[in-house]
Amino acid sequence: MTVTVTSHNPADPTDLVVEVPAPGAFGTIAAIERARSAQGGWQSAGAAARSAALSRAADAVEAHAEELAALAEREVGKPLAEARGEVARTVAILRYYAQAPYAPSGAVHETAAGQGLLFTRRRAHGVAGLITPWNFPLAIPVWKAAPALAVGNTVVLKPAPEATACALRLAELLALPTDVLSVVPGGAEEGAALVSAVDVVSFTGSTATGQAVIRTATERGVPVQAEMGGLNAAIVLPDADIEQAAAQLAFAIAGYAGQKCTATSRVIAVGTALEPLRGALVKALAAAVDCGPVINEAARRRLTGAITSAVEGGAQLLAGGRSPERAGWFIEPTLLAEVAEGHPLLTEEFFGPLAVLVPAADLDEAIALANDTRHSLATSVHTRDLDTALAAADRLAAGMIRVNAPSSGVDFHLPFGGAKGASYGAREQGQAALDFYTASRTVSVLPAGSPR
């Protein structure tokens, strides 16, 4: 029996976006073997060829920007303005890594004694296996694939089922040589087969799946990186511009329905900031027009269940909390206060337009609260005082710290990753990605007849 992968529009679940056959484990391994056969030619084609291919790919994505934005809006429910921004970011990432093939790949060193040539050189691992989520269906596949391709790896991409159409169309537009980049639609079976056979693994997704990926890859002895979400905090001090902070927090909570691993889910108000921030944030969330639907019925049910549980446990519902009477998996941007200690909303990532307002007596308590999570990905700090901002940044455990900016912003050329259980392995993006997708080799060339 043929197993198929389907993807539906979360704003209109009757709209079937794509239905394709899943290749299964056998088909996934076959795709990896084809990629391995193609890798030598892709590496030996040289810097100019790889750079030109990535530049052409950027041009193609840019030329089809509106088509791709509309597809992302339809397939994963991303508001059109955010979808357009993601396409622009995808183009920028391709252009950035199109220059990487020309970068130095090693260094020359002096010999300890006598004549000779000692140098290091970074070389591609072989086939890179990428497992990507649905929330950034264009940018995340490219920010993983582009550095891998730039340094000479071939790529096999296994996208989330909910983002299948975006991945397939993106691969068509990139138009790389045969088997240099291939897409295997599917689910757990295809993902497990991918991790069992590739030479380097990059994963973004849930903690449970990420831990399984890490175990398999490390047992095989292949490099692996895993991004597994975050329970992100925003610290607002009394001297902050409260209106500006509220607007930024509303975007970080409700933008794309909170379905970003860097979204804010805990707002920590310090001292006298609590009352003015409460009012400003409720008002800002009510005006959050670009929330969009959550990805599916199960996600909405999990969110509404958590809200109900919190309120029954004594929490105060300050904003939202309802599911509008309309087609699609929508839920209002929601803010809760006085959530009971130990409630899952304070310990787990729920991936929706939902945040908890938490008071703190001072900055010390705020930092302790922000750090009290195993998912330390991103934290934002809102203050007018530079000394306070720098002191907080030095003490926060998160992998990314943003001052007077939403937690959900990411610069594609800087290292991306978290601390504790949020991430495993090397950072993504920028130079860190180029290092991850290569291994250093030390070469010693001595004169013929040398006794050493």
Coordinates of C-alpha atoms in Angstrom, one line a residue:
M1 CA 0.0 0.0 0.0
T2 CA 1.3 3.4 -1.0
V3 CA 1.7 5.8 1.9
T4 CA 1.1 9.5 1.0
V5 CA 2.1 12.8 2.6
T6 CA -0.7 15.4 2.7
S7 CA -0.6 19.1 3.6
H8 CA -3.7 21.2 4.3
N9 CA -4.2 24.9 4.6
P10 CA -4.5 25.7 8.3
A11 CA -6.8 28.7 7.6
D12 CA -9.1 26.5 5.5
P13 CA -8.6 22.8 6.5
T14 CA -10.7 21.7 3.5
D15 CA -8.0 23.0 1.1
L16 CA -5.6 20.2 0.3
V17 CA -2.4 21.9 -0.7
V18 CA -0.4 18.8 -1.8
E19 CA -0.5 15.0 -1.7
V20 CA 2.6 13.1 -2.7
P21 CA 3.8 9.5 -2.1
A22 CA 6.2 9.0 0.8
P23 CA 9.4 7.2 -0.3
G24 CA 9.7 5.1 2.8
A25 CA 13.1 4.1 4.3
F26 CA 14.2 2.3 1.1
G27 CA 13.5 5.4 -1.1
T28 CA 15.2 7.7 1.4
I29 CA 18.4 5.5 1.5
A30 CA 18.3 5.5 -2.4
A31 CA 18.2 9.3 -2.4
I32 CA 21.2 9.4 -0.1
E33 CA 23.2 7.0 -2.3
R34 CA 22.4 9.2 -5.3
A35 CA 23.5 12.3 -3.4
R36 CA 26.7 10.5 -2.4
S37 CA 27.5 9.6 -6.0
A38 CA 27.0 13.3 -6.9
Q39 CA 29.1 14.7 -4.1
G40 CA 32.5 14.2 -5.6
G41 CA 31.6 16.1 -8.8
W42 CA 29.9 18.9 -6.8
Q43 CA 33.0 19.4 -4.6
S44 CA 35.5 19.2 -7.4
A45 CA 33.5 21.6 -9.6
G46 CA 35.3 24.3 -7.6
A47 CA 34.4 27.6 -5.9
A48 CA 33.3 29.4 -9.0
A49 CA 30.8 26.8 -9.9
R50 CA 29.3 26.4 -6.5
S51 CA 29.1 30.2 -6.0
A52 CA 27.4 30.7 -9.4
A53 CA 24.9 28.0 -8.6
L54 CA 23.9 29.6 -5.3
S55 CA 23.7 33.0 -7.0
R56 CA 21.4 31.7 -9.7
A57 CA 19.3 30.0 -7.0
A58 CA 19.0 33.4 -5.2
D59 CA 17.9 35.1 -8.4
A60 CA 15.3 32.4 -9.1
V61 CA 13.8 32.7 -5.6
E62 CA 13.7 36.4 -5.9
A63 CA 12.0 36.2 -9.3
H64 CA 9.3 34.0 -7.8
A65 CA 8.9 35.9 -4.5
E66 CA 5.2 36.5 -4.7
E67 CA 4.5 32.9 -5.7
L68 CA 6.5 31.6 -2.8
A69 CA 5.0 34.0 -0.3
A70 CA 1.5 33.0 -1.4
L71 CA 2.4 29.3 -1.1
A72 CA 3.8 29.8 2.5
E73 CA 0.6 31.7 3.4
R74 CA -1.5 28.9 2.1
E75 CA 0.4 25.9 3.3
V76 CA 1.5 26.9 6.8
G77 CA -0.8 29.9 7.5
K78 CA 1.9 32.5 7.7
P79 CA 0.5 36.1 7.3
L80 CA 1.4 37.4 3.9
A81 CA 3.6 40.2 5.2
E82 CA 5.7 37.8 7.3
A83 CA 5.8 35.3 4.3
R84 CA 7.2 38.0 2.1
G85 CA 9.8 38.8 4.7
E86 CA 10.8 35.1 4.9
V87 CA 11.2 35.0 1.1
A88 CA 13.4 38.1 1.2
R89 CA 15.5 36.5 4.0
T90 CA 15.8 33.3 1.9
V91 CA 17.2 35.3 -0.9
A92 CA 19.7 37.1 1.4
I93 CA 20.9 33.8 2.9
L94 CA 21.6 32.4 -0.6
R95 CA 23.5 35.5 -1.6
Y96 CA 25.5 35.5 1.6
Y97 CA 26.6 31.9 1.2
A98 CA 27.2 32.3 -2.5
Q99 CA 30.4 34.1 -1.5
A100 CA 31.5 31.4 1.0
P101 CA 33.2 29.1 -1.6
Y102 CA 35.8 31.8 -2.1
A103 CA 36.7 32.1 1.6
P104 CA 39.9 30.6 3.0
S105 CA 39.5 27.0 3.9
G106 CA 42.5 26.6 6.1
A107 CA 45.9 28.0 7.1
V108 CA 49.6 27.5 6.5
H109 CA 51.9 26.8 9.5
E110 CA 55.6 26.9 10.1
T111 CA 57.4 23.6 10.6
A112 CA 58.8 22.8 14.0
A113 CA 62.2 22.1 12.4
G114 CA 63.7 21.9 8.9
Q115 CA 62.0 22.2 5.6
G116 CA 58.5 21.3 4.7
L117 CA 54.9 22.5 4.2
L118 CA 52.3 22.2 7.0
F119 CA 48.8 23.3 6.3
T120 CA 45.2 22.7 7.4
R121 CA 42.3 22.5 5.1
R122 CA 38.5 22.1 5.7
R123 CA 36.7 19.7 3.6
A124 CA 33.0 18.7 3.2
H125 CA 31.7 15.7 5.2
G126 CA 29.8 14.2 2.2
V127 CA 26.0 14.1 2.3
A128 CA 24.2 16.4 4.7
G129 CA 20.9 15.2 6.0
L130 CA 18.5 18.1 6.9
I131 CA 15.3 17.7 8.9
T132 CA 13.4 20.9 9.0
P133 CA 10.2 22.2 10.6
W134 CA 7.1 23.8 9.0
N135 CA 7.1 27.2 10.7
F136 CA 9.8 28.7 8.4
P137 CA 9.3 26.4 5.3
L138 CA 11.7 28.4 3.1
A139 CA 14.3 30.1 5.3
I140 CA 15.2 27.2 7.5
P141 CA 15.8 24.7 4.7
V142 CA 18.0 27.3 3.0
W143 CA 19.9 28.4 6.1
K144 CA 20.9 24.8 6.5
A145 CA 21.4 23.8 2.9
A146 CA 23.2 26.9 1.6
P147 CA 26.3 26.6 3.8
A148 CA 26.4 22.8 3.4
L149 CA 26.3 23.2 -0.4
A150 CA 28.7 26.1 -0.4
V151 CA 31.5 24.0 1.1
G152 CA 30.9 21.0 -1.2
N153 CA 28.4 18.7 0.5
T154 CA 25.4 17.4 -1.3
V155 CA 22.0 17.7 0.6
V156 CA 19.0 15.4 1.2
L157 CA 16.2 17.4 2.8
K158 CA 13.3 15.9 4.8
P159 CA 10.8 18.7 5.5
A160 CA 8.0 18.6 8.0
P161 CA 4.9 17.0 6.3
E162 CA 3.0 20.3 6.8
A163 CA 5.5 22.1 4.6
T164 CA 5.9 19.6 1.8
A165 CA 4.7 21.8 -1.0
C166 CA 7.0 24.7 0.0
A167 CA 10.1 22.4 0.1
L168 CA 9.3 20.8 -3.3
R169 CA 8.8 24.1 -5.0
L170 CA 11.9 25.6 -3.4
A171 CA 14.0 22.7 -4.7
E172 CA 12.6 23.2 -8.2
L173 CA 13.5 26.8 -8.2
L174 CA 17.0 26.3 -6.8
A175 CA 17.6 24.1 -9.9
L176 CA 20.9 22.6 -8.7
P177 CA 22.6 19.8 -10.6
T178 CA 21.0 16.4 -10.4
D179 CA 21.1 14.8 -6.9
V180 CA 23.0 17.7 -5.4
L181 CA 19.9 18.7 -3.5
S182 CA 16.9 16.3 -3.2
V183 CA 13.8 16.4 -1.1
V184 CA 12.3 13.3 0.5
P185 CA 8.7 14.0 1.7
G186 CA 7.6 12.0 4.7
G187 CA 7.5 11.6 8.4
A188 CA 9.2 9.5 11.1
E189 CA 10.2 6.6 8.9
E190 CA 12.0 8.8 6.4
G191 CA 13.6 10.9 9.1
A192 CA 15.0 7.9 10.9
A193 CA 16.4 6.5 7.6
L194 CA 18.0 9.8 6.8
V195 CA 19.8 10.0 10.2
S196 CA 20.9 6.4 9.8
A197 CA 22.8 6.9 6.6
V198 CA 24.0 10.5 6.0
D199 CA 27.4 11.9 6.9
V200 CA 26.3 15.0 8.9
V201 CA 22.9 15.9 10.4
S202 CA 21.1 19.1 11.1
F203 CA 17.7 19.0 12.8
T204 CA 15.2 21.6 13.9
G205 CA 12.0 20.4 15.7
S206 CA 10.6 19.0 18.9
T207 CA 12.7 18.1 21.9
A208 CA 11.7 14.4 21.9
T209 CA 12.5 13.9 18.2
G210 CA 15.7 15.9 18.5
Q211 CA 17.0 13.8 21.3
A212 CA 16.3 10.6 19.2
V213 CA 18.2 12.2 16.3
I214 CA 21.1 13.1 18.6
R215 CA 21.3 9.5 19.9
T216 CA 21.4 7.9 16.5
A217 CA 23.9 10.3 15.0
T218 CA 26.3 10.2 18.0
E219 CA 26.1 6.4 18.1
R220 CA 27.1 6.5 14.4
G221 CA 29.9 9.0 15.1
V222 CA 28.6 11.6 12.6
P223 CA 28.4 15.4 13.4
V224 CA 25.0 16.5 14.5
Q225 CA 23.3 19.8 15.5
A226 CA 19.8 20.0 16.9
E227 CA 17.6 23.0 17.6
M228 CA 14.8 22.1 19.9
G229 CA 12.8 25.2 20.7
G230 CA 12.7 27.6 23.6
L231 CA 10.7 28.8 26.6
N232 CA 11.7 32.4 26.0
A233 CA 11.4 35.3 28.5
A234 CA 11.2 39.1 28.1
I235 CA 12.4 41.2 31.1
V236 CA 10.9 44.7 31.3
L237 CA 12.4 47.1 33.7
P238 CA 10.6 50.2 35.2
D239 CA 12.8 52.6 33.1
A240 CA 11.8 51.0 29.8
D241 CA 9.7 52.7 27.2
I242 CA 6.6 50.8 28.2
E243 CA 4.6 51.5 25.0
Q244 CA 7.5 50.5 22.8
A245 CA 8.2 47.4 24.8
A246 CA 4.5 46.4 24.7
A247 CA 4.4 46.7 20.9
Q248 CA 7.6 44.6 20.6
L249 CA 6.3 42.0 23.0
A250 CA 2.9 41.7 21.2
F251 CA 4.8 41.0 18.0
A252 CA 7.0 38.4 19.8
I253 CA 4.0 36.7 21.3
A254 CA 1.4 36.8 18.5
G255 CA 3.5 37.2 15.3
Y256 CA 2.7 34.2 13.2
A257 CA 0.6 33.0 16.0
G258 CA 3.6 32.6 18.3
Q259 CA 4.9 29.7 16.1
K260 CA 8.5 30.6 16.3
C261 CA 11.1 28.9 18.5
T262 CA 12.2 32.4 19.6
A263 CA 8.7 33.7 20.4
T264 CA 8.2 35.2 23.9
S265 CA 6.1 33.1 26.2
R266 CA 7.0 34.6 29.6
V267 CA 6.9 38.4 30.2
I268 CA 8.7 39.3 33.4
A269 CA 7.8 42.7 34.7
V270 CA 10.2 44.2 37.2
G271 CA 8.9 46.2 40.1
T272 CA 6.7 49.2 39.2
A273 CA 6.8 48.2 35.5
L274 CA 4.1 45.6 36.2
E275 CA 0.9 47.7 36.2
P276 CA 1.6 50.0 33.2
L277 CA 3.0 47.1 31.2
R278 CA -0.1 45.0 31.9
G279 CA -2.4 47.6 30.4
A280 CA -0.2 48.4 27.5
L281 CA 0.4 44.8 26.6
V282 CA -3.4 43.9 26.7
K283 CA -4.0 46.9 24.4
A284 CA -1.2 45.9 22.0
L285 CA -2.3 42.2 21.8
A286 CA -5.9 43.3 21.0
A287 CA -4.4 45.2 18.0
A288 CA -2.3 42.3 16.8
V289 CA -3.9 41.8 13.4
D290 CA -1.2 39.5 11.9
C291 CA -1.6 36.6 14.2
G292 CA -2.9 33.9 11.7
P293 CA -4.0 30.4 12.5
V294 CA -2.0 27.7 14.4
I295 CA -0.8 24.8 12.2
N296 CA -3.6 22.2 13.0
E297 CA -6.4 21.2 15.2
A298 CA -4.2 19.3 17.6
A299 CA -2.1 22.5 18.2
R300 CA -5.2 24.6 18.9
R301 CA -6.6 21.9 21.2
R302 CA -3.4 21.8 23.2
L303 CA -3.3 25.6 23.6
T304 CA -7.0 25.9 24.6
G305 CA -6.6 23.1 27.0
A306 CA -3.6 24.8 28.7
I307 CA -5.5 28.0 29.0
T308 CA -8.5 26.3 30.5
S309 CA -6.2 24.4 32.9
A310 CA -4.4 27.5 34.0
V311 CA -7.7 29.5 34.6
E312 CA -9.2 26.6 36.6
G313 CA -6.0 26.7 38.7
G314 CA -6.5 30.3 39.6
A315 CA -4.9 32.2 36.7
Q316 CA -6.3 35.5 35.5
L317 CA -7.1 35.8 31.8
L318 CA -6.1 39.3 30.8
A319 CA -6.5 39.0 27.0
G320 CA -7.8 36.6 24.4
G321 CA -8.2 32.9 25.2
R322 CA -11.0 32.2 22.7
S323 CA -11.2 30.4 19.4
P324 CA -13.1 32.6 16.9
E325 CA -16.1 31.2 15.2
R326 CA -14.5 30.9 11.7
A327 CA -12.9 28.3 9.5
G328 CA -9.4 27.4 10.3
W329 CA -7.3 26.8 13.4
F330 CA -7.4 30.3 14.9
I331 CA -7.0 31.3 18.5
E332 CA -6.9 34.8 19.9
P333 CA -3.6 36.3 21.2
T334 CA -3.7 35.4 24.9
L335 CA -2.1 36.8 28.1
L336 CA -2.4 35.2 31.5
A337 CA -1.4 36.3 34.9
E338 CA -1.1 34.6 38.3
V339 CA -0.5 31.2 36.7
A340 CA 0.2 28.6 39.4
E341 CA 3.8 27.7 40.1
G342 CA 4.7 24.5 38.2
H343 CA 2.0 24.8 35.6
P344 CA 3.1 23.5 32.2
L345 CA 2.7 27.1 30.8
L346 CA 5.7 28.0 32.9
T347 CA 7.8 25.0 32.1
E348 CA 7.0 23.8 28.5
E349 CA 6.9 25.4 25.1
F350 CA 3.4 25.5 23.7
F351 CA 4.1 27.1 20.3
G352 CA 1.2 29.5 20.1
P353 CA 0.1 33.1 20.6
L354 CA 0.2 32.8 24.4
A355 CA 2.2 34.3 27.1
V356 CA 2.3 34.5 30.9
L357 CA 2.8 37.8 32.8
V358 CA 5.1 37.3 35.8
P359 CA 6.1 39.9 38.4
A360 CA 9.7 40.2 39.8
A361 CA 10.8 42.3 42.7
D362 CA 14.1 43.3 41.1
L363 CA 16.5 42.5 38.3
D364 CA 18.1 39.7 40.3
E365 CA 14.8 37.9 40.6
A366 CA 13.9 38.6 37.0
I367 CA 17.2 37.0 35.8
A368 CA 16.6 34.0 38.1
L369 CA 13.1 33.5 36.6
A370 CA 14.3 33.9 33.0
N371 CA 17.1 31.4 33.6
D372 CA 14.7 28.9 35.3
T373 CA 14.1 26.8 32.2
R374 CA 15.8 23.9 30.3
H375 CA 15.0 25.6 27.0
S376 CA 17.2 28.7 27.1
L377 CA 17.1 29.9 23.5
A378 CA 16.3 33.7 23.5
T379 CA 15.7 36.4 26.1
S380 CA 14.9 40.1 25.5
V381 CA 15.7 42.9 28.0
H382 CA 13.8 46.2 27.8
T383 CA 15.5 49.2 29.6
R384 CA 16.9 52.6 28.8
D385 CA 20.0 52.0 31.0
L386 CA 23.1 50.6 29.1
D387 CA 24.8 49.4 32.3
T388 CA 21.7 47.4 33.3
A389 CA 21.4 45.9 29.8
L390 CA 25.0 44.8 29.7
A391 CA 24.9 43.4 33.3
A392 CA 21.8 41.4 32.4
A393 CA 23.3 40.1 29.2
D394 CA 26.3 38.8 31.1
R395 CA 24.1 36.9 33.6
L396 CA 21.4 35.5 31.3
A397 CA 21.7 31.8 30.3
A398 CA 20.1 32.2 26.9
G399 CA 22.0 31.6 23.7
M400 CA 20.6 34.8 22.2
I401 CA 20.0 38.0 24.1
R402 CA 18.3 41.1 22.5
V403 CA 18.1 44.5 24.1
N404 CA 15.0 46.7 23.4
A405 CA 14.0 44.3 20.6
P406 CA 11.6 41.3 20.3
S407 CA 13.1 38.0 21.3
S408 CA 11.9 36.6 17.9
G409 CA 14.3 38.5 15.7
V410 CA 17.2 36.6 14.2
D411 CA 20.2 38.0 12.2
F412 CA 21.0 35.3 9.5
H413 CA 24.7 36.0 9.5
L414 CA 25.2 35.6 13.3
P415 CA 25.5 32.3 15.3
F416 CA 22.0 30.9 16.1
G417 CA 21.4 28.5 19.0
G418 CA 20.5 28.2 22.6
A419 CA 21.7 26.8 25.9
K420 CA 20.8 23.8 28.0
G421 CA 18.1 21.6 26.3
A422 CA 17.4 24.2 23.6
S423 CA 20.3 23.2 21.4
Y424 CA 22.8 20.5 20.9
G425 CA 26.1 20.7 18.9
A426 CA 27.5 23.5 16.8
R427 CA 25.7 26.8 16.2
E428 CA 23.8 27.4 12.9
Q429 CA 24.3 30.3 10.5
G430 CA 27.3 32.5 9.6
Q431 CA 30.8 31.2 9.8
A432 CA 29.7 28.7 12.4
A433 CA 27.6 26.8 9.9
L434 CA 30.5 26.6 7.4
D435 CA 32.7 25.1 10.1
F436 CA 29.9 22.6 11.1
Y437 CA 29.5 21.3 7.5
T438 CA 33.3 20.7 7.1
A439 CA 36.1 18.8 8.9
S440 CA 39.6 20.1 9.4
R441 CA 42.4 18.1 7.9
T442 CA 46.1 18.6 8.8
V443 CA 48.5 18.0 5.9
S444 CA 52.3 17.6 6.3
V445 CA 54.5 17.8 3.1
L446 CA 58.1 16.9 3.7
P447 CA 61.0 16.8 1.3
A448 CA 61.6 13.5 -0.4
G449 CA 64.0 11.4 1.5
S450 CA 63.3 13.2 4.8
P451 CA 63.9 10.9 7.8
R452 CA 60.8 12.2 9.6

